[in-house]
């Protein structure tokens, strides 16, 4: 530590003094040389040298080979092509009973316990009900569509569980801790009114599976950090995600981020939601060659969420002017929202092209509903989003349709307006797509899919303005339209000051970076 500190002081002083021309030299030392041995002894007085390999011995070459193998694996980027929950990659949809969200089963802890968690690309934190003070009911008898009870986690019952301390880098609420050794508290607040989860951060094992090149399945465990959700509120007590949420966002604490940082997968994942209420989730998946892509957008210089730029919104054969907006790709939002001014342009064009009788129903959250006679053949105008470089995202089914009653069918456009200056692409627009969140290349990609196989493709809806027939796979309950995605942190905050960075010339920034890397090595 003294060597690092002395070197840092010398170089920092040189930078502060503003020397114009500096010459640096360094000496390369082999990791198993006598000089390296002496250095380690000077740093670690109790270091045992019995295990130090003899030069050119078998053990010497084994250690060198092992180190090269690790470096090569890091260079390749990942240990597994794909990973998915040990219970399988399938996602589940329960309609309105669980607030129109998609879920998957995951196993945590030793011994492992299963949790049915909602998939939320709009947040980062994985949390499960834990040592509950205020949680949703977990008994299967409370829900109509479950064949087993939901679970509650307890750190004391898992031999691999560890509390994160308040001094941990992921502890954002350390200021309220009494000491740095205290368990790290957390609280996550979501977009729906008064909806939140709070408790403590825990580290434990997430059970995952992988299919190798020989189609053989293997199992492994990865350390993840998640919320021990002792107290939930709002939507989480009223049917939404009673057994927890898996945040899939770009933050450092999300499951995809932790798996990628550990070198287990490429920094990417995919989700697929099918029309038959199932789907798939795969960690490490970067999609297929035929998929379309659009870049993620930075917010205040940071990629804090999965934002993309919509250049225009098309209804039928018309791509409307002044309908461009930024949109959050969010699987934790049941429906799709656009800024109010753009919403008005879209629905007026949709209403004109549909040419059907419009009705107003107070029990429905949507503003554009239609009373359609079952005797009439009604074509619903197609919809599609246009991203950069003319990349199109057709919407398979923009309508919610009630079953026929007394010779009429009520069908509503499931598009909502928002006062925010950005929109949200929710689950209703994601159906029948294999969607890839490629964080490594900062791309959102999509291709039509039936979700039966990660490579299975379907032909997307036509982009020629042709109409979509009235959907036949109607849902039978009126949904709650409220999104469960959290408020996007920093969205309205001012940009960080660049003054400090501008005071240091680029070559000095590079030098400091190299020195920091060297200090970490020694």
mmCIF file of C-alpha atoms in Angstrom, residues 122-386:
data_model
loop_
_atom_site.group_PDB
_atom_site.id
_atom_site.type_symbol
_atom_site.label_atom_id
_atom_site.label_comp_id
_atom_site.label_asym_id
_atom_site.label_seq_id
_atom_site.Cartn_x
_atom_site.Cartn_y
_atom_site.Cartn_z
ATOM 1 C CA UNK A 122 -37.665 -0.246 -16.505
ATOM 2 C CA UNK A 123 -35.916 -0.795 -13.158
ATOM 3 C CA UNK A 124 -32.650 -2.297 -11.912
ATOM 4 C CA UNK A 125 -33.365 -3.997 -8.598
ATOM 5 C CA UNK A 126 -34.261 -7.643 -8.054
ATOM 6 C CA UNK A 127 -36.356 -7.966 -4.880
ATOM 7 C CA UNK A 128 -38.441 -10.700 -3.270
ATOM 8 C CA UNK A 129 -40.713 -10.768 -0.179
ATOM 9 C CA UNK A 130 -38.456 -11.399 2.788
ATOM 10 C CA UNK A 131 -38.986 -11.638 6.563
ATOM 11 C CA UNK A 132 -42.209 -9.811 5.835
ATOM 12 C CA UNK A 133 -43.631 -6.973 7.866
ATOM 13 C CA UNK A 134 -46.036 -5.885 5.107
ATOM 14 C CA UNK A 135 -46.252 -8.124 2.038
ATOM 15 C CA UNK A 136 -48.924 -9.347 -0.380
ATOM 16 C CA UNK A 137 -50.671 -12.678 0.357
ATOM 17 C CA UNK A 138 -48.505 -15.618 -0.741
ATOM 18 C CA UNK A 139 -51.029 -18.466 -0.497
ATOM 19 C CA UNK A 140 -52.100 -20.064 -3.798
ATOM 20 C CA UNK A 141 -55.671 -20.081 -2.472
ATOM 21 C CA UNK A 142 -55.698 -16.290 -2.677
ATOM 22 C CA UNK A 143 -55.161 -16.418 -6.456
ATOM 23 C CA UNK A 144 -57.200 -18.263 -9.070
ATOM 24 C CA UNK A 145 -54.389 -19.153 -11.461
ATOM 25 C CA UNK A 146 -51.673 -20.589 -9.187
ATOM 26 C CA UNK A 147 -51.169 -24.263 -8.399
ATOM 27 C CA UNK A 148 -48.615 -23.679 -5.628
ATOM 28 C CA UNK A 149 -47.955 -21.183 -2.868
ATOM 29 C CA UNK A 150 -45.622 -18.277 -3.436
ATOM 30 C CA UNK A 151 -42.460 -18.048 -1.329
ATOM 31 C CA UNK A 152 -40.938 -15.788 1.269
ATOM 32 C CA UNK A 153 -37.163 -15.467 1.605
ATOM 33 C CA UNK A 154 -35.302 -15.395 4.910
ATOM 34 C CA UNK A 155 -31.542 -14.703 5.035
ATOM 35 C CA UNK A 156 -31.168 -16.835 8.167
ATOM 36 C CA UNK A 157 -32.406 -19.921 6.304
ATOM 37 C CA UNK A 158 -29.869 -19.716 3.450
ATOM 38 C CA UNK A 159 -26.303 -20.855 4.147
ATOM 39 C CA UNK A 160 -24.978 -18.694 1.273
ATOM 40 C CA UNK A 161 -26.758 -15.497 2.297
ATOM 41 C CA UNK A 162 -24.808 -12.346 3.174
ATOM 42 C CA UNK A 163 -26.036 -8.931 4.262
ATOM 43 C CA UNK A 164 -24.518 -6.053 2.297
ATOM 44 C CA UNK A 165 -22.934 -3.585 4.690
ATOM 45 C CA UNK A 166 -23.499 0.147 4.552
ATOM 46 C CA UNK A 167 -19.968 0.655 3.194
ATOM 47 C CA UNK A 168 -20.687 -1.444 0.080
ATOM 48 C CA UNK A 169 -20.482 0.433 -3.237
ATOM 49 C CA UNK A 170 -24.106 -0.479 -4.053
ATOM 50 C CA UNK A 171 -25.446 0.952 -0.797
ATOM 51 C CA UNK A 172 -27.168 4.192 -1.832
ATOM 52 C CA UNK A 173 -28.730 4.865 1.580
ATOM 53 C CA UNK A 174 -25.556 4.631 3.656
ATOM 54 C CA UNK A 175 -26.153 8.143 5.008
ATOM 55 C CA UNK A 176 -28.894 6.837 7.298
ATOM 56 C CA UNK A 177 -26.744 4.010 8.707
ATOM 57 C CA UNK A 178 -25.467 4.293 12.262
ATOM 58 C CA UNK A 179 -22.208 2.491 11.449
ATOM 59 C CA UNK A 180 -20.576 1.322 8.233
ATOM 60 C CA UNK A 181 -20.999 -2.304 9.321
ATOM 61 C CA UNK A 182 -24.779 -2.082 9.565
ATOM 62 C CA UNK A 183 -26.914 -3.927 6.956
ATOM 63 C CA UNK A 184 -27.547 -1.698 3.944
ATOM 64 C CA UNK A 185 -31.158 -0.469 3.719
ATOM 65 C CA UNK A 186 -32.926 0.193 0.424
ATOM 66 C CA UNK A 187 -36.187 1.704 -0.802
ATOM 67 C CA UNK A 188 -37.409 1.642 -4.408
ATOM 68 C CA UNK A 189 -40.385 3.778 -5.428
ATOM 69 C CA UNK A 190 -42.298 3.013 -8.626
ATOM 70 C CA UNK A 191 -44.384 4.984 -11.101
ATOM 71 C CA UNK A 192 -47.733 3.745 -9.823
ATOM 72 C CA UNK A 193 -49.047 5.882 -6.990
ATOM 73 C CA UNK A 194 -47.637 4.970 -3.561
ATOM 74 C CA UNK A 195 -46.085 1.765 -4.927
ATOM 75 C CA UNK A 196 -42.759 0.878 -3.312
ATOM 76 C CA UNK A 197 -40.615 -1.828 -1.747
ATOM 77 C CA UNK A 198 -38.132 -1.439 1.111
ATOM 78 C CA UNK A 199 -35.892 -3.565 3.284
ATOM 79 C CA UNK A 200 -32.212 -4.573 3.167
ATOM 80 C CA UNK A 201 -29.798 -5.570 0.408
ATOM 81 C CA UNK A 202 -28.689 -9.206 0.389
ATOM 82 C CA UNK A 203 -26.112 -11.185 -1.586
ATOM 83 C CA UNK A 204 -26.940 -14.802 -2.360
ATOM 84 C CA UNK A 205 -26.859 -17.400 -5.127
ATOM 85 C CA UNK A 206 -29.133 -17.267 -8.154
ATOM 86 C CA UNK A 207 -29.594 -20.720 -9.728
ATOM 87 C CA UNK A 208 -29.170 -20.702 -13.508
ATOM 88 C CA UNK A 209 -28.994 -23.179 -16.381
ATOM 89 C CA UNK A 210 -27.237 -23.239 -19.732
ATOM 90 C CA UNK A 211 -27.482 -25.403 -22.851
ATOM 91 C CA UNK A 212 -24.132 -26.290 -24.404
ATOM 92 C CA UNK A 213 -23.190 -26.961 -28.007
ATOM 93 C CA UNK A 214 -24.072 -30.647 -27.578
ATOM 94 C CA UNK A 215 -27.591 -29.688 -26.422
ATOM 95 C CA UNK A 216 -26.735 -30.815 -22.911
ATOM 96 C CA UNK A 217 -28.062 -28.742 -20.047
ATOM 97 C CA UNK A 218 -25.798 -27.729 -17.192
ATOM 98 C CA UNK A 219 -26.544 -25.873 -13.978
ATOM 99 C CA UNK A 220 -24.563 -23.230 -12.125
ATOM 100 C CA UNK A 221 -24.943 -20.611 -9.411
ATOM 101 C CA UNK A 222 -24.109 -16.930 -9.661
ATOM 102 C CA UNK A 223 -23.821 -14.388 -6.864
ATOM 103 C CA UNK A 224 -26.417 -11.639 -7.196
ATOM 104 C CA UNK A 225 -27.495 -8.720 -5.040
ATOM 105 C CA UNK A 226 -31.184 -8.272 -4.360
ATOM 106 C CA UNK A 227 -33.635 -6.613 -2.030
ATOM 107 C CA UNK A 228 -34.932 -8.400 1.033
ATOM 108 C CA UNK A 229 -38.350 -6.796 0.653
ATOM 109 C CA UNK A 230 -39.735 -6.579 4.163
ATOM 110 C CA UNK A 231 -42.339 -3.918 3.420
ATOM 111 C CA UNK A 232 -44.294 -3.341 0.186
ATOM 112 C CA UNK A 233 -46.979 -0.740 -0.600
ATOM 113 C CA UNK A 234 -49.466 0.301 -3.274
ATOM 114 C CA UNK A 235 -49.748 -1.939 -6.321
ATOM 115 C CA UNK A 236 -47.542 -4.585 -4.729
ATOM 116 C CA UNK A 237 -50.245 -5.231 -2.131
ATOM 117 C CA UNK A 238 -53.057 -5.188 -4.696
ATOM 118 C CA UNK A 239 -52.069 -7.982 -7.070
ATOM 119 C CA UNK A 240 -49.023 -6.729 -8.945
ATOM 120 C CA UNK A 241 -45.872 -8.834 -8.467
ATOM 121 C CA UNK A 242 -46.785 -10.380 -5.084
ATOM 122 C CA UNK A 243 -43.633 -12.533 -5.166
ATOM 123 C CA UNK A 244 -41.150 -9.897 -6.305
ATOM 124 C CA UNK A 245 -39.679 -8.121 -9.325
ATOM 125 C CA UNK A 246 -36.590 -8.795 -11.406
ATOM 126 C CA UNK A 247 -35.201 -5.467 -12.591
ATOM 127 C CA UNK A 248 -33.477 -5.888 -15.960
ATOM 128 C CA UNK A 249 -32.279 -2.300 -16.382
ATOM 129 C CA UNK A 250 -28.755 -1.097 -17.243
ATOM 130 C CA UNK A 251 -27.808 -0.253 -13.635
ATOM 131 C CA UNK A 252 -24.858 -2.009 -11.986
ATOM 132 C CA UNK A 253 -27.071 -3.873 -9.537
ATOM 133 C CA UNK A 254 -29.368 -5.544 -12.105
ATOM 134 C CA UNK A 255 -29.066 -9.288 -12.753
ATOM 135 C CA UNK A 256 -27.852 -8.908 -16.399
ATOM 136 C CA UNK A 257 -25.192 -6.415 -15.241
ATOM 137 C CA UNK A 258 -23.921 -8.651 -12.440
ATOM 138 C CA UNK A 259 -23.770 -11.727 -14.701
ATOM 139 C CA UNK A 260 -21.884 -9.808 -17.392
ATOM 140 C CA UNK A 261 -19.460 -8.238 -14.912
ATOM 141 C CA UNK A 262 -18.642 -11.715 -13.583
ATOM 142 C CA UNK A 263 -17.697 -12.790 -17.126
ATOM 143 C CA UNK A 264 -20.486 -15.360 -17.298
ATOM 144 C CA UNK A 265 -22.343 -13.901 -20.296
ATOM 145 C CA UNK A 266 -22.082 -11.238 -22.947
ATOM 146 C CA UNK A 267 -23.527 -7.943 -21.768
ATOM 147 C CA UNK A 268 -26.909 -8.522 -23.340
ATOM 148 C CA UNK A 269 -30.233 -10.272 -22.770
ATOM 149 C CA UNK A 270 -33.457 -10.966 -24.655
ATOM 150 C CA UNK A 271 -37.124 -11.340 -23.806
ATOM 151 C CA UNK A 272 -39.984 -12.584 -25.945
ATOM 152 C CA UNK A 273 -43.717 -12.311 -25.225
ATOM 153 C CA UNK A 274 -46.031 -14.461 -27.342
ATOM 154 C CA UNK A 275 -49.752 -14.151 -28.056
ATOM 155 C CA UNK A 276 -50.454 -17.406 -26.192
ATOM 156 C CA UNK A 277 -49.382 -15.848 -22.854
ATOM 157 C CA UNK A 278 -45.945 -17.506 -22.712
ATOM 158 C CA UNK A 279 -42.482 -16.382 -23.742
ATOM 159 C CA UNK A 280 -38.750 -16.640 -23.123
ATOM 160 C CA UNK A 281 -35.926 -14.834 -21.313
ATOM 161 C CA UNK A 282 -32.253 -15.467 -22.134
ATOM 162 C CA UNK A 283 -29.238 -13.801 -20.531
ATOM 163 C CA UNK A 284 -26.308 -13.255 -22.917
ATOM 164 C CA UNK A 285 -28.434 -13.440 -26.075
ATOM 165 C CA UNK A 286 -27.477 -10.938 -28.782
ATOM 166 C CA UNK A 287 -30.165 -11.953 -31.235
ATOM 167 C CA UNK A 288 -30.168 -13.022 -34.877
ATOM 168 C CA UNK A 289 -28.543 -11.608 -37.992
ATOM 169 C CA UNK A 290 -31.887 -10.639 -39.547
ATOM 170 C CA UNK A 291 -33.096 -8.475 -36.666
ATOM 171 C CA UNK A 292 -33.566 -4.711 -36.902
ATOM 172 C CA UNK A 293 -31.859 -2.358 -34.447
ATOM 173 C CA UNK A 294 -31.901 1.174 -33.124
ATOM 174 C CA UNK A 295 -29.393 2.756 -30.717
ATOM 175 C CA UNK A 296 -30.082 3.451 -27.063
ATOM 176 C CA UNK A 297 -30.101 7.132 -26.122
ATOM 177 C CA UNK A 298 -28.120 8.671 -23.280
ATOM 178 C CA UNK A 299 -29.970 10.807 -20.744
ATOM 179 C CA UNK A 300 -27.836 13.626 -19.350
ATOM 180 C CA UNK A 301 -24.813 11.804 -20.753
ATOM 181 C CA UNK A 302 -25.616 8.480 -19.071
ATOM 182 C CA UNK A 303 -27.402 5.308 -20.128
ATOM 183 C CA UNK A 304 -29.644 5.111 -17.087
ATOM 184 C CA UNK A 305 -32.546 3.371 -18.838
ATOM 185 C CA UNK A 306 -33.456 1.831 -22.192
ATOM 186 C CA UNK A 307 -34.437 4.942 -24.138
ATOM 187 C CA UNK A 308 -34.756 4.972 -27.931
ATOM 188 C CA UNK A 309 -35.700 7.652 -30.428
ATOM 189 C CA UNK A 310 -38.987 7.317 -32.338
ATOM 190 C CA UNK A 311 -38.816 9.420 -35.509
ATOM 191 C CA UNK A 312 -42.469 9.044 -36.456
ATOM 192 C CA UNK A 313 -45.665 7.144 -35.645
ATOM 193 C CA UNK A 314 -47.535 5.591 -38.570
ATOM 194 C CA UNK A 315 -51.251 4.735 -38.765
ATOM 195 C CA UNK A 316 -52.284 2.685 -41.786
ATOM 196 C CA UNK A 317 -50.394 4.088 -44.753
ATOM 197 C CA UNK A 318 -49.794 7.491 -43.147
ATOM 198 C CA UNK A 319 -46.636 8.328 -41.208
ATOM 199 C CA UNK A 320 -47.702 11.385 -39.247
ATOM 200 C CA UNK A 321 -45.668 14.570 -39.095
ATOM 201 C CA UNK A 322 -44.387 15.881 -35.767
ATOM 202 C CA UNK A 323 -44.885 12.551 -34.008
ATOM 203 C CA UNK A 324 -41.269 11.943 -33.018
ATOM 204 C CA UNK A 325 -40.442 11.385 -29.349
ATOM 205 C CA UNK A 326 -38.070 9.598 -27.003
ATOM 206 C CA UNK A 327 -39.442 6.350 -25.591
ATOM 207 C CA UNK A 328 -38.564 4.128 -22.663
ATOM 208 C CA UNK A 329 -38.615 0.407 -23.560
ATOM 209 C CA UNK A 330 -40.246 -1.024 -20.450
ATOM 210 C CA UNK A 331 -41.542 -4.568 -19.921
ATOM 211 C CA UNK A 332 -42.764 -3.444 -16.496
ATOM 212 C CA UNK A 333 -45.371 -1.180 -18.117
ATOM 213 C CA UNK A 334 -48.573 -2.956 -19.139
ATOM 214 C CA UNK A 335 -49.460 -0.500 -21.891
ATOM 215 C CA UNK A 336 -47.912 2.088 -24.196
ATOM 216 C CA UNK A 337 -47.876 5.841 -23.520
ATOM 217 C CA UNK A 338 -47.032 8.798 -25.766
ATOM 218 C CA UNK A 339 -46.824 12.525 -24.952
ATOM 219 C CA UNK A 340 -50.274 14.176 -25.050
ATOM 220 C CA UNK A 341 -49.735 16.388 -28.109
ATOM 221 C CA UNK A 342 -48.528 13.425 -30.183
ATOM 222 C CA UNK A 343 -51.278 11.203 -28.771
ATOM 223 C CA UNK A 344 -53.941 13.554 -30.146
ATOM 224 C CA UNK A 345 -52.482 13.386 -33.672
ATOM 225 C CA UNK A 346 -52.325 9.576 -33.583
ATOM 226 C CA UNK A 347 -55.818 8.881 -32.278
ATOM 227 C CA UNK A 348 -57.486 11.401 -34.601
ATOM 228 C CA UNK A 349 -55.911 9.669 -37.598
ATOM 229 C CA UNK A 350 -56.800 6.235 -36.199
ATOM 230 C CA UNK A 351 -60.406 7.303 -35.610
ATOM 231 C CA UNK A 352 -60.690 8.647 -39.143
ATOM 232 C CA UNK A 353 -59.355 5.448 -40.730
ATOM 233 C CA UNK A 354 -61.365 3.033 -38.589
ATOM 234 C CA UNK A 355 -64.674 4.736 -39.450
ATOM 235 C CA UNK A 356 -66.673 2.976 -36.729
ATOM 236 C CA UNK A 357 -69.042 4.110 -34.003
ATOM 237 C CA UNK A 358 -67.116 5.498 -31.067
ATOM 238 C CA UNK A 359 -68.404 5.047 -27.516
ATOM 239 C CA UNK A 360 -67.363 6.459 -24.145
ATOM 240 C CA UNK A 361 -67.185 4.027 -21.226
ATOM 241 C CA UNK A 362 -66.200 5.280 -17.787
ATOM 242 C CA UNK A 363 -65.078 1.858 -16.591
ATOM 243 C CA UNK A 364 -62.456 1.695 -19.347
ATOM 244 C CA UNK A 365 -59.169 3.592 -19.027
ATOM 245 C CA UNK A 366 -58.919 4.236 -22.780
ATOM 246 C CA UNK A 367 -60.364 7.222 -24.586
ATOM 247 C CA UNK A 368 -60.936 5.600 -27.984
ATOM 248 C CA UNK A 369 -63.345 2.667 -27.782
ATOM 249 C CA UNK A 370 -65.720 1.417 -30.462
ATOM 250 C CA UNK A 371 -69.003 -0.484 -30.521
ATOM 251 C CA UNK A 372 -68.572 -2.907 -33.404
ATOM 252 C CA UNK A 373 -71.416 -5.009 -34.754
ATOM 253 C CA UNK A 374 -70.472 -8.667 -34.998
ATOM 254 C CA UNK A 375 -72.234 -8.742 -38.374
ATOM 255 C CA UNK A 376 -69.824 -6.260 -39.889
ATOM 256 C CA UNK A 377 -66.344 -6.974 -41.176
ATOM 257 C CA UNK A 378 -64.174 -4.361 -39.504
ATOM 258 C CA UNK A 379 -60.549 -3.733 -40.391
ATOM 259 C CA UNK A 380 -58.406 -2.058 -37.764
ATOM 260 C CA UNK A 381 -55.737 0.311 -39.136
ATOM 261 C CA UNK A 382 -52.209 -0.993 -38.726
ATOM 262 C CA UNK A 383 -49.712 0.844 -36.533
ATOM 263 C CA UNK A 384 -45.960 0.998 -36.597
ATOM 264 C CA UNK A 385 -43.125 2.990 -35.091
ATOM 265 C CA UNK A 386 -40.302 4.257 -37.271
#
